[in-house]
Amino acid sequence: MLQVNFIREQKDTIITGLKKRGWSDEKMSILDQIIQADDRRKALQTEQDVLLSKINQHSKSIGDLFKSGKQAEANVLKEEVATFKAKAQTLDEDFKSTKAELENLLFQVPNVPNDLVPAGTTDEDNEVFKDLEGELPDLGAEAQPHWELASKYQLIDFAKGVQITGAGFPVYMGKGARLQRALVQFFLNEANDAGYLELNTPFVVNEESARGTGQLPDKEGQMYHAEVDNFYLIPTAEVPVTNMHRDEILAEADLPKKYTAFSPCFRREAGSYGADVKGLNRLHQFEKVEIVQMVHPSTSYEVLDKMIGHVEGLLQKLELPYRILRLCGGDLGFTSALTYDFEVYSGAQKRWLEVSSVSNFETFQSNRLKMRYKGEDGKKHLVHTLNGSALALPRIMASLLENNQTSGGIVIPEVLRKYTGFDIIN
RNA sequence: GGAAGAGUGGCAGAGCUGGUUUAAUGCACCGGUCUUGAAAACCGACGUACCUUAACGGGUACCGGGGGUUCGAAUCCCUCCUCUUCCGCCA
């Protein structure tokens, strides 16, 4: 959520940024609507405060008058207060509805893209920030896609998952399950070594947390909702981790906060179909190690680079073919100011699969979360938040299985062997 | 799930038979005096959000969340949440 004052002061900057997201001039009028709503809010509050102040003064006088036995005078004031109160009541209703209207408008405005974000409307317009080094792997005509390999070596049973729950909930087994566990261990250890504090959070959150990171209200239908308790299954560990410091004022010396967390992720993925959901390509439940940072605003882009370096290191160690994209305005997430996507090449499917998304949200999340720090100037400022997948498991699995298949079996990358306890799947 | 008790400012802790509470007091933190320096002592400042003001300042709200009673609520009532203790159930 953008700050109203920011909209007031930097409207031109915001308009330039939103144009990159494909916003029409017509749509920009929402910015003026916000300012107008905020003006009304201020006027109503001023009026309301004056009235409440009068009521407070009268109440004090009434108390004094009763003590000195001047009941008649007190009763006159009481009647006057009654009229004030009636007025205050209607003012309060106006005030509340204006505030709700303002918030509703603010929820509709996405984050302002960073200058580096290329213009564009679809994923076709994303900029290849770092291309694959070397040739695309050629696995030959015999190469099998991961779902065939998974079945051949009994690593994943999609049908059993359907029986137990439904499509998109696979059962991993044997070396498939162990490989997945090994990857989680590897990712967490790497994050720990990079200075991230490991957290093990709830996988179910309350409504306030879902709202805090922006899943609500815009992505309501994408989350599984446990209605009896009004809890949401997390779509990513970003939600519980980022909410760690909701409504807090941190000391400047406490920054940066660096967290890593493993979690299952639950996504309804309504509307997905076809090749996108084949095999492990898109699931309703998958596992992921996430990295999250809350940092001083002056350092956030430097930190973003470091996070990119961390994710890149993981892919290099796993010896997977990858490239890095810088998302264009049209493909950029609602809350993000700058996002880099990591894709690994799936040698048998002959397509790129997104395995990580690393973003700087600047103050967009922290404003809604009221996550601040006290600066050396003694004033409070919003922190910048960033997060990234490091990494999401299924597509890494898919890519590993496909790219590492040989006539003798699937070769486990060197770096994982101490975690798996085996070096080949055959 | 049942019963009882409790939730107050960074922490501790009064107030809780409704009206000098603009929330006492202590500790911590910050600034100052003193000191070669530190400690101690003393003095001062010391919550959050919003409105208003050129500024100084003024105002409103907030004592777990929400609602109610009243001229007036930290204080009374309702409700929800959390914690503690006991009982029940249980990995």
XYZ file of C-alpha atoms (C1' of nucleotides) in Angstrom:
517
model
C 0.000 0.000 0.000
C 1.393 3.377 -0.982
C 1.452 6.237 1.502
C -1.007 9.028 0.787
C 1.630 11.677 1.340
C 3.812 9.972 -1.214
C 0.944 10.170 -3.699
C 0.459 13.844 -2.877
C 4.096 14.735 -3.256
C 5.254 12.451 -6.064
C 2.229 12.077 -8.248
C 4.200 12.527 -11.483
C 6.713 9.868 -10.503
C 3.886 7.483 -9.705
C 2.134 8.153 -13.005
C 5.340 7.494 -14.920
C 5.766 4.257 -13.002
C 2.202 3.039 -13.408
C 2.362 3.659 -17.150
C 5.000 0.924 -17.208
C 2.371 -1.356 -15.748
C 0.121 -0.486 -18.637
C -2.142 1.904 -16.736
C -4.231 4.188 -18.919
C -4.524 7.924 -18.278
C -8.117 7.283 -17.348
C -7.153 4.849 -14.655
C -4.709 7.365 -13.168
C -7.662 9.408 -11.945
C -7.739 7.103 -8.950
C -4.759 9.046 -7.610
C -6.808 12.222 -7.499
C -9.693 10.335 -5.962
C -7.339 9.212 -3.211
C -6.156 12.725 -2.517
C -9.738 13.984 -2.453
C -10.833 11.221 -0.110
C -7.920 12.027 2.153
C -8.856 15.708 2.110
C -12.361 14.775 3.209
C -10.941 12.532 5.887
C -8.849 15.369 7.272
C -11.698 17.846 7.243
C -13.981 15.399 9.025
C -11.384 14.643 11.636
C -10.770 18.300 12.337
C -14.478 18.875 12.783
C -14.844 15.777 14.906
C -11.904 16.668 17.159
C -13.282 20.108 17.885
C -16.617 18.624 18.826
C -15.116 15.946 21.057
C -12.989 18.586 22.718
C -16.125 20.550 23.596
C -17.779 17.447 24.999
C -14.715 16.745 27.125
C -14.702 20.280 28.489
C -18.403 20.193 29.274
C -18.092 16.866 31.035
C -15.413 18.287 33.258
C -17.574 21.306 34.039
C -20.548 19.088 34.815
C -18.486 17.190 37.345
C -17.367 20.402 38.996
C -20.898 21.821 39.067
C -22.306 18.684 40.678
C -19.634 18.855 43.360
C -20.519 22.420 44.200
C -24.215 21.535 44.219
C -25.186 23.522 41.131
C -27.371 20.831 39.668
C -29.531 23.105 37.540
C -26.548 24.528 35.698
C -25.158 21.057 35.236
C -28.379 19.881 33.649
C -28.271 22.717 31.126
C -24.830 21.595 30.050
C -25.961 18.006 29.902
C -28.614 18.891 27.391
C -26.091 20.767 25.328
C -23.784 17.757 25.307
C -26.653 15.623 24.073
C -26.888 17.734 20.916
C -23.112 17.586 20.466
C -23.221 13.856 20.758
C -25.875 13.470 18.108
C -23.733 15.503 15.751
C -20.617 13.549 16.699
C -22.390 10.328 15.882
C -23.161 11.280 12.293
C -19.695 12.760 11.892
C -18.213 9.508 13.094
C -20.183 7.532 10.534
C -18.995 9.831 7.758
C -15.459 9.623 9.038
C -15.453 5.846 9.111
C -16.966 5.432 5.685
C -14.543 7.964 4.224
C -11.644 6.097 5.739
C -12.937 2.806 4.355
C -13.353 4.404 0.944
C -9.817 5.774 1.098
C -8.394 2.414 2.030
C -10.350 0.690 -0.699
C -8.889 3.108 -3.236
C -5.371 2.648 -1.892
C -5.674 -1.125 -2.182
C -6.182 -0.706 -5.910
C -2.873 1.026 -6.541
C 0.110 -1.273 -7.070
C 3.679 -0.482 -6.151
C 5.607 1.956 -8.299
C 8.094 0.115 -10.500
C 11.748 0.939 -10.101
C 13.488 2.805 -12.946
C 15.168 -0.432 -13.985
C 11.842 -2.122 -14.739
C 11.395 -2.399 -18.505
C 8.096 -1.321 -20.025
C 5.955 -4.114 -21.368
C 2.698 -5.915 -20.954
C 3.354 -9.673 -20.933
C 6.086 -12.100 -19.968
C 7.320 -11.830 -23.562
C 8.574 -8.373 -22.652
C 10.674 -9.473 -19.717
C 14.305 -8.572 -20.086
C 16.900 -11.322 -20.037
C 19.106 -9.913 -17.334
C 21.571 -12.779 -17.409
C 21.354 -15.395 -20.110
C 22.339 -19.013 -19.886
C 26.074 -19.443 -20.181
C 26.747 -21.851 -23.012
C 24.400 -23.882 -25.115
C 20.987 -25.168 -24.177
C 21.450 -28.748 -23.045
C 20.653 -31.289 -25.741
C 19.492 -34.505 -24.159
C 18.797 -36.243 -27.424
C 15.617 -37.785 -28.743
C 15.472 -40.428 -26.033
C 15.121 -37.866 -23.261
C 12.093 -38.415 -21.040
C 10.123 -35.711 -19.244
C 10.259 -35.810 -15.462
C 6.820 -37.360 -15.001
C 7.914 -40.369 -17.027
C 11.165 -40.601 -15.080
C 9.265 -40.237 -11.826
C 7.140 -43.182 -12.758
C 9.985 -45.269 -14.195
C 12.043 -44.987 -10.998
C 9.036 -44.855 -8.653
C 9.879 -41.432 -7.280
C 6.490 -39.733 -7.400
C 2.981 -41.142 -7.581
C 0.584 -38.580 -8.987
C -2.376 -40.988 -9.069
C -2.146 -41.775 -5.372
C -2.141 -38.069 -4.661
C -5.348 -37.733 -6.632
C -6.855 -40.581 -4.629
C -5.847 -39.051 -1.328
C -6.606 -35.427 -2.090
C -6.823 -34.361 -5.724
C -4.790 -33.219 -8.694
C -1.741 -31.194 -7.780
C -1.017 -33.069 -4.556
C 1.596 -35.656 -5.499
C 3.003 -38.368 -3.277
C 6.798 -38.481 -3.277
C 8.365 -41.748 -2.332
C 11.628 -43.551 -1.863
C 14.519 -41.751 -3.479
C 12.089 -39.118 -4.746
C 11.121 -38.184 -1.198
C 14.712 -38.408 -0.038
C 15.977 -36.228 -2.868
C 13.403 -33.602 -1.971
C 14.412 -33.720 1.699
C 18.071 -33.456 0.686
C 17.349 -30.332 -1.344
C 15.561 -28.734 1.607
C 18.526 -29.463 3.865
C 20.943 -28.097 1.300
C 18.954 -24.892 0.788
C 18.519 -24.241 4.502
C 22.174 -24.858 5.249
C 23.231 -22.529 2.461
C 20.918 -19.822 3.802
C 22.244 -20.322 7.312
C 25.789 -19.994 6.021
C 24.788 -16.752 4.326
C 23.672 -15.329 7.673
C 19.925 -15.891 7.512
C 18.257 -16.871 10.783
C 16.296 -20.045 10.326
C 12.644 -19.944 11.346
C 10.055 -22.649 11.526
C 6.744 -20.816 11.418
C 3.063 -21.707 11.431
C 1.811 -22.881 8.045
C -1.614 -21.442 8.739
C -2.153 -17.741 9.376
C -4.945 -15.485 10.555
C -6.686 -12.911 8.423
C -4.598 -10.006 9.682
C -1.368 -11.643 8.570
C -2.790 -12.458 5.151
C -3.780 -8.833 4.855
C -0.402 -7.612 6.041
C 1.596 -9.041 3.176
C -1.061 -8.199 0.627
C -2.539 -11.645 -0.059
C -5.822 -10.136 1.014
C -7.877 -8.655 -0.374
C -6.485 -9.078 -3.906
C -5.625 -12.791 -3.875
C -8.492 -14.038 -1.773
C -9.410 -16.855 -4.163
C -5.846 -18.130 -4.439
C -5.564 -19.244 -0.822
C -7.104 -22.218 0.914
C -9.350 -20.905 3.635
C -10.164 -22.816 6.822
C -13.426 -21.038 7.418
C -14.372 -22.472 10.796
C -11.408 -20.688 12.399
C -10.943 -18.099 9.664
C -7.381 -19.225 9.011
C -5.572 -19.297 5.690
C -3.099 -21.945 4.513
C 0.051 -20.095 3.574
C 0.840 -19.739 -0.134
C 4.468 -19.005 0.813
C 6.555 -18.657 3.978
C 6.817 -14.986 3.075
C 3.496 -14.467 4.836
C 4.337 -15.707 8.348
C 7.945 -14.520 8.183
C 7.201 -10.992 7.020
C 4.515 -10.720 9.695
C 7.122 -11.400 12.386
C 7.583 -7.686 12.872
C 4.154 -6.379 12.015
C 3.320 -3.282 14.022
C 6.793 -2.971 15.477
C 9.292 -0.200 15.781
C 12.714 -1.754 15.416
C 15.962 -0.172 16.474
C 18.081 0.964 13.558
C 20.861 -1.238 14.924
C 18.570 -4.285 14.617
C 18.560 -3.925 10.844
C 18.932 -5.826 8.667
C 16.723 -8.698 9.765
C 17.578 -11.755 7.700
C 15.328 -14.795 7.876
C 15.039 -18.077 6.091
C 12.204 -20.529 6.456
C 11.159 -23.805 4.955
C 7.463 -24.413 4.461
C 4.938 -26.235 2.398
C 3.030 -23.804 0.198
C -0.636 -24.135 -0.635
C -2.088 -22.534 -3.728
C -5.460 -23.059 -5.289
C -4.142 -21.986 -8.705
C -7.643 -21.489 -9.980
C -7.730 -21.230 -13.750
C -4.516 -23.107 -14.544
C -4.552 -25.857 -17.147
C -2.664 -27.746 -19.848
C 1.090 -28.210 -20.083
C 1.524 -25.738 -17.229
C 0.106 -28.193 -14.729
C 1.639 -31.356 -16.159
C 3.757 -33.327 -13.687
C 5.487 -31.100 -11.179
C 5.135 -27.926 -13.209
C 2.366 -26.434 -11.099
C 1.042 -27.910 -7.873
C -1.462 -27.063 -5.187
C 0.967 -28.112 -2.493
C 4.704 -27.768 -2.833
C 7.705 -27.087 -0.653
C 9.951 -24.088 -0.663
C 12.760 -22.443 1.243
C 12.269 -18.708 1.399
C 14.637 -15.895 2.289
C 13.281 -12.625 3.668
C 14.980 -9.420 4.693
C 13.849 -6.247 6.426
C 16.424 -3.573 5.790
C 17.340 0.089 5.994
C 15.906 1.837 2.913
C 19.298 3.072 1.780
C 20.588 -0.487 1.413
C 17.663 -2.331 -0.122
C 18.903 -2.455 -3.713
C 22.334 -3.545 -2.618
C 20.627 -6.266 -0.586
C 18.520 -7.248 -3.588
C 21.742 -7.855 -5.546
C 23.088 -9.983 -2.731
C 19.932 -12.065 -2.633
C 20.180 -12.602 -6.374
C 23.762 -13.711 -5.868
C 22.652 -16.165 -3.203
C 20.015 -17.771 -5.403
C 22.386 -17.859 -8.346
C 24.945 -19.632 -6.189
C 22.434 -22.357 -5.378
C 21.709 -23.023 -9.039
C 25.390 -23.060 -9.891
C 26.139 -25.539 -7.147
C 23.335 -27.746 -8.408
C 24.844 -27.422 -11.899
C 21.498 -26.577 -13.454
C 21.134 -24.522 -16.639
C 19.526 -21.226 -15.635
C 18.890 -17.681 -16.684
C 17.741 -14.560 -14.865
C 14.941 -12.310 -16.049
C 14.113 -8.801 -15.014
C 10.339 -8.578 -15.023
C 8.660 -5.945 -17.135
C 5.971 -3.638 -15.774
C 3.127 -5.804 -17.010
C 4.462 -8.978 -15.421
C 5.623 -7.366 -12.183
C 3.730 -8.426 -9.072
C 1.283 -5.982 -7.517
C 3.404 -5.338 -4.436
C 6.855 -5.343 -6.011
C 9.044 -2.481 -7.179
C 11.613 -4.678 -8.881
C 11.627 -8.436 -9.424
C 14.102 -10.876 -10.856
C 12.864 -14.298 -11.867
C 15.139 -17.299 -12.070
C 14.341 -19.974 -14.609
C 15.910 -23.376 -15.054
C 15.820 -25.134 -18.365
C 13.865 -28.307 -18.471
C 15.831 -30.332 -20.997
C 13.189 -32.863 -21.919
C 10.200 -30.515 -21.935
C 12.362 -28.006 -23.765
C 11.016 -25.091 -21.791
C 12.069 -22.698 -19.061
C 10.580 -23.198 -15.603
C 10.431 -20.447 -13.008
C 12.062 -21.598 -9.782
C 12.615 -18.363 -7.928
C 11.379 -14.823 -7.765
C 13.410 -12.249 -5.870
C 11.804 -8.894 -5.165
C 12.257 -5.579 -3.456
C 8.967 -4.251 -2.106
C 10.496 -1.066 -0.739
C 7.905 0.329 1.716
C 4.844 -1.149 0.020
C 4.510 -4.020 2.496
C 5.969 -2.240 5.515
C 3.451 0.580 5.180
C 0.544 -1.791 5.529
C 2.381 -3.813 8.167
C 3.429 -0.683 10.067
C 6.938 -2.066 10.252
C 9.240 0.782 11.146
C 12.594 1.577 12.653
C 13.737 4.496 14.739
C 16.453 6.324 12.872
C 19.448 8.157 14.271
C 17.456 11.326 13.683
C 15.001 10.059 16.310
C 12.212 9.775 13.753
C 10.372 6.699 12.620
C 10.753 5.426 9.089
C 9.336 2.460 7.228
C 11.768 -0.370 6.551
C 12.183 -1.912 3.127
C 11.225 -5.551 2.749
C 12.592 -8.066 0.274
C 12.091 -11.717 -0.307
C 13.050 -14.497 -2.629
C 12.622 -18.197 -3.152
C 15.794 -20.078 -2.345
C 14.397 -22.241 -3.758
C 11.047 -23.769 -4.749
C 11.351 -27.531 -4.883
C 9.153 -29.123 -7.581
C 10.598 -27.476 -10.657
C 14.117 -27.958 -9.335
C 13.225 -31.624 -8.986
C 11.808 -31.657 -12.503
C 14.868 -30.030 -13.954
C 17.272 -32.225 -12.003
C 15.558 -35.403 -13.087
C 15.393 -34.390 -16.718
C 18.798 -32.829 -17.185
C 20.695 -35.428 -15.195
C 19.182 -38.511 -16.814
C 21.672 -40.915 -18.354
C 21.416 -44.411 -19.717
C 22.589 -45.637 -16.330
C 20.112 -43.610 -14.270
C 19.695 -40.111 -12.839
C 22.936 -38.671 -11.518
C 22.746 -36.737 -8.232
C 24.754 -33.490 -8.239
C 27.937 -33.731 -6.227
C 26.849 -31.119 -3.704
C 23.719 -33.057 -2.741
C 25.255 -36.459 -2.201
C 26.105 -35.925 1.434
C 22.426 -35.170 2.006
C 20.898 -37.910 -0.137
C 23.264 -40.695 0.800
C 23.141 -41.986 -2.767
C 24.691 -40.693 -5.965
C 22.435 -42.167 -8.593
C 18.798 -43.078 -9.021
C 18.453 -46.285 -11.028
C -13.843 -28.712 25.633
C -15.210 -27.151 31.154
C -13.999 -23.933 35.616
C -11.430 -19.874 37.950
C -8.044 -15.728 37.641
C -5.463 -12.143 34.760
C -4.217 -8.795 30.392
C -1.986 -1.054 31.946
C 3.466 2.940 28.325
C 10.654 -0.616 26.526
C 10.322 -3.560 31.375
C 8.312 -3.873 36.404
C 4.063 -2.142 38.712
C -0.115 1.235 41.160
C -4.958 2.756 39.869
C -9.938 -0.855 38.758
C -16.080 1.373 45.379
C -16.474 5.865 37.488
C -14.958 12.924 37.659
C -7.410 17.458 39.505
C -5.159 10.399 35.452
C -2.698 15.773 31.362
C -1.940 7.000 33.657
C 1.443 7.387 40.049
C 6.130 5.177 41.266
C 10.647 2.429 40.145
C 14.042 0.588 36.403
C 15.991 1.030 31.495
C 17.109 4.436 27.480
C 18.484 9.687 25.982
C 20.399 14.854 27.141
C 22.776 17.837 30.933
C 25.493 19.215 35.720
C 29.573 17.231 38.475
C 34.309 14.277 37.133
C 40.803 13.525 34.023
C 37.182 9.575 32.517
C 33.494 6.344 34.415
C 30.170 5.231 38.373
C 27.110 7.481 41.978
C 24.179 11.725 42.926
C 21.248 15.613 41.060
C 18.394 18.133 36.974
C 15.671 17.493 32.492
C 13.465 14.923 28.547
C 11.199 10.300 27.836
C 4.690 6.151 24.196
C 1.894 5.522 19.339
C -1.268 7.349 15.457
C -3.870 11.238 13.415
C -5.803 16.519 12.942
C -4.245 21.628 13.240
C -0.110 25.530 13.043
C 4.930 29.109 9.089
C 6.750 27.839 13.829
C 6.180 27.629 19.164
C 2.149 25.244 20.376
C -2.971 23.366 20.526
C -6.430 19.215 19.860
C -8.379 14.002 19.348
C -7.953 8.809 19.990
C -5.456 4.658 22.255
C -4.791 1.111 29.443
C -5.494 -6.922 24.825
C -9.479 -6.282 20.177
C -14.589 -4.805 19.249
C -19.277 -3.007 21.102
C -22.414 -0.862 25.077
C -24.080 2.131 29.637
C -23.035 7.421 31.212
C -22.717 14.418 30.831
C -17.994 11.693 31.828
C -14.959 4.831 31.484
C -8.197 2.133 32.515
C -12.304 1.793 36.189
C -19.209 -0.711 35.158
C -21.704 -4.265 31.365
C -21.487 -7.583 26.813
C -18.464 -10.175 23.387
C -14.045 -12.028 21.183
C -8.712 -13.010 21.646
C -4.453 -14.274 24.586
C -1.955 -15.882 29.040
C -1.881 -18.508 33.991
C -3.864 -22.399 37.231
C -7.098 -26.686 37.822
C -10.142 -30.601 35.329
C -11.055 -33.410 30.794
C -8.995 -35.162 26.094
C -4.599 -36.128 23.365
C 0.516 -36.696 19.428
